[in-house]
Amino acid sequence: MNTRTHTDPHFTPLDPGLYAKAFQLLDPAAQPPAPAVAAPSGFTLTAPPVVRPVGPVEKTLTDALAHLDAHGWARGTLISPEGARCSIGALRAAAGARNGAYCAAGNLLLDEARRQHGKQWESIPSWNDRHTGAQVRSVWEAAVRRARHLNI
């Protein structure tokens, strides 16, 4: 195969910053992928994407929300006969123990519940039992986003 791009008069080289500009316009919060690096022998290698470490609080919240998605959400009980869980039950299932990540995730979840539904909530169970599934999910998703933003 012969790919002479440097001597081809019809070849237009791509502005290296163009891709980064387009990427920024599509998703202003995301980082553009790393630029390609020329390897010996003429192959082009792309640098591996930067992997953001997931903090223990974000992981606990994400795992608990996945548990709710898989097994269902419950109100008025820790675990329903069908296996659905309330918010505290999901946190306990995700954390595995009442460790630091469990406590911090619970505090973040309750703080987000208070932000969205008022300061009167004393505990996650009382808030969980007095709201709809959609309202509870909204708080969970916001808590995950905050944990990600705080990198905890």
Short mmCIF file of C-alpha atoms in Angstrom, two decimals:
data_model
loop_
_atom_site.label_atom_id
_atom_site.label_comp_id
_atom_site.label_asym_id
_atom_site.label_seq_id
_atom_site.Cartn_x
_atom_site.Cartn_y
_atom_site.Cartn_z
CA MET A 1 0.00 0.00 0.00
CA ASN A 2 1.35 3.39 -0.94
CA THR A 3 0.09 6.37 1.04
CA ARG A 4 2.12 9.39 0.06
CA THR A 5 0.44 12.20 1.90
CA HIS A 6 3.37 14.62 1.93
CA THR A 7 3.75 14.75 -1.84
CA ASP A 8 0.08 14.39 -2.80
CA PRO A 9 -1.16 17.82 -3.99
CA HIS A 10 -4.77 16.89 -3.08
CA PHE A 11 -3.95 16.06 0.54
CA THR A 12 -4.85 18.71 3.10
CA PRO A 13 -3.16 18.24 6.46
CA LEU A 14 -5.42 18.43 9.50
CA ASP A 15 -4.93 21.27 11.97
CA PRO A 16 -3.93 19.45 15.21
CA GLY A 17 -5.93 21.90 17.34
CA LEU A 18 -9.09 21.47 15.25
CA TYR A 19 -10.02 18.15 16.82
CA ALA A 20 -9.49 19.54 20.33
CA LYS A 21 -11.66 22.58 19.52
CA ALA A 22 -14.47 20.39 18.15
CA PHE A 23 -14.26 18.10 21.18
CA GLN A 24 -14.50 21.10 23.51
CA LEU A 25 -17.59 22.39 21.69
CA LEU A 26 -19.30 19.00 21.96
CA ASP A 27 -18.58 18.51 25.65
CA PRO A 28 -17.11 21.53 27.48
CA ALA A 29 -16.61 19.57 30.72
CA ALA A 30 -14.60 16.74 29.16
CA GLN A 31 -10.92 16.68 28.35
CA PRO A 32 -9.84 16.10 24.72
CA PRO A 33 -8.08 12.81 24.02
CA ALA A 34 -4.31 12.76 24.10
CA PRO A 35 -2.61 13.60 20.78
CA ALA A 36 -1.25 10.82 18.64
CA VAL A 37 2.45 10.09 18.93
CA ALA A 38 4.56 9.00 15.96
CA ALA A 39 6.20 5.65 16.56
CA PRO A 40 9.39 4.46 14.87
CA SER A 41 8.52 2.44 11.71
CA GLY A 42 5.76 4.90 10.64
CA PHE A 43 2.90 3.59 12.78
CA THR A 44 0.81 6.03 14.76
CA LEU A 45 0.17 5.27 18.41
CA THR A 46 -2.43 7.01 20.50
CA ALA A 47 -1.63 7.69 24.11
CA PRO A 48 -3.90 5.75 26.46
CA PRO A 49 -6.77 7.76 27.89
CA VAL A 50 -6.28 9.26 31.31
CA VAL A 51 -8.17 7.12 33.80
CA ARG A 52 -9.66 9.12 36.62
CA PRO A 53 -9.43 7.29 39.91
CA VAL A 54 -12.79 6.70 41.56
CA GLY A 55 -12.91 7.68 45.21
CA PRO A 56 -14.38 5.35 47.84
CA VAL A 57 -17.42 7.56 48.46
CA GLU A 58 -18.24 7.81 44.75
CA LYS A 59 -17.78 4.04 44.40
CA THR A 60 -20.07 3.34 47.37
CA LEU A 61 -22.77 5.66 46.03
CA THR A 62 -22.47 4.30 42.49
CA ASP A 63 -22.57 0.70 43.67
CA ALA A 64 -25.57 1.41 45.91
CA LEU A 65 -27.45 3.07 43.06
CA ALA A 66 -26.63 0.08 40.82
CA HIS A 67 -27.99 -2.17 43.59
CA LEU A 68 -31.24 -0.18 43.65
CA ASP A 69 -31.45 -0.46 39.86
CA ALA A 70 -30.89 -4.21 39.95
CA HIS A 71 -33.03 -5.15 42.96
CA GLY A 72 -35.52 -2.31 43.29
CA TRP A 73 -36.20 0.51 45.69
CA ALA A 74 -38.25 0.09 48.87
CA ARG A 75 -39.99 2.39 51.27
CA GLY A 76 -40.78 1.63 54.92
CA THR A 77 -38.46 -1.37 55.21
CA LEU A 78 -34.75 -2.03 55.00
CA ILE A 79 -35.24 -5.00 52.66
CA SER A 80 -38.57 -6.03 51.14
CA PRO A 81 -39.50 -9.73 50.76
CA GLU A 82 -38.74 -9.35 47.03
CA GLY A 83 -35.22 -8.06 47.77
CA ALA A 84 -35.78 -4.35 47.09
CA ARG A 85 -33.98 -2.04 49.50
CA CYS A 86 -34.42 1.40 50.93
CA SER A 87 -31.60 3.91 50.55
CA ILE A 88 -29.85 2.84 53.77
CA GLY A 89 -30.18 -0.80 52.78
CA ALA A 90 -28.58 -0.06 49.42
CA LEU A 91 -25.72 1.83 51.09
CA ARG A 92 -25.11 -1.08 53.47
CA ALA A 93 -25.13 -3.58 50.60
CA ALA A 94 -22.68 -1.47 48.60
CA ALA A 95 -20.27 -0.67 51.45
CA GLY A 96 -20.28 -4.15 52.96
CA ALA A 97 -19.55 -2.62 56.38
CA ARG A 98 -20.13 0.57 58.27
CA ASN A 99 -16.77 1.97 57.28
CA GLY A 100 -15.58 5.48 56.46
CA ALA A 101 -16.87 5.36 52.88
CA TYR A 102 -20.29 4.21 54.11
CA CYS A 103 -20.51 7.09 56.62
CA ALA A 104 -19.27 9.71 54.17
CA ALA A 105 -21.60 8.45 51.42
CA GLY A 106 -24.54 8.54 53.83
CA ASN A 107 -23.66 12.08 54.92
CA LEU A 108 -23.36 13.23 51.32
CA LEU A 109 -26.67 11.57 50.39
CA LEU A 110 -28.47 13.16 53.34
CA ASP A 111 -26.93 16.54 52.55
CA GLU A 112 -28.16 16.29 48.97
CA ALA A 113 -31.62 15.22 50.20
CA ARG A 114 -31.71 18.33 52.37
CA ARG A 115 -30.62 20.50 49.44
CA GLN A 116 -33.41 19.18 47.24
CA HIS A 117 -36.17 18.56 49.80
CA GLY A 118 -35.54 20.87 52.73
CA LYS A 119 -33.45 20.98 55.88
CA GLN A 120 -36.01 19.18 58.05
CA TRP A 121 -34.77 15.64 57.26
CA GLU A 122 -33.01 14.11 60.27
CA SER A 123 -32.11 10.81 58.65
CA ILE A 124 -31.95 9.01 55.34
CA PRO A 125 -34.76 6.57 56.26
CA SER A 126 -37.19 9.37 57.17
CA TRP A 127 -36.42 11.18 53.91
CA ASN A 128 -36.49 7.97 51.83
CA ASP A 129 -39.90 6.89 53.17
CA ARG A 130 -41.61 10.21 52.44
CA HIS A 131 -40.59 10.69 48.81
CA THR A 132 -41.30 9.07 45.47
CA GLY A 133 -38.90 6.79 43.68
CA ALA A 134 -38.14 9.52 41.13
CA GLN A 135 -37.34 12.03 43.87
CA VAL A 136 -35.10 9.55 45.65
CA ARG A 137 -33.28 8.69 42.42
CA SER A 138 -32.72 12.38 41.69
CA VAL A 139 -30.99 12.78 45.04
CA TRP A 140 -28.87 9.66 44.49
CA GLU A 141 -27.73 10.86 41.07
CA ALA A 142 -26.86 14.31 42.41
CA ALA A 143 -24.90 12.75 45.28
CA VAL A 144 -22.89 10.63 42.83
CA ARG A 145 -22.14 13.73 40.74
CA ARG A 146 -21.00 15.65 43.83
CA ALA A 147 -18.75 12.81 44.97
CA ARG A 148 -17.23 12.68 41.48
CA HIS A 149 -16.78 16.46 41.44
CA LEU A 150 -15.19 16.42 44.90
CA ASN A 151 -13.08 13.39 43.90
CA ILE A 152 -13.93 11.55 47.08
#
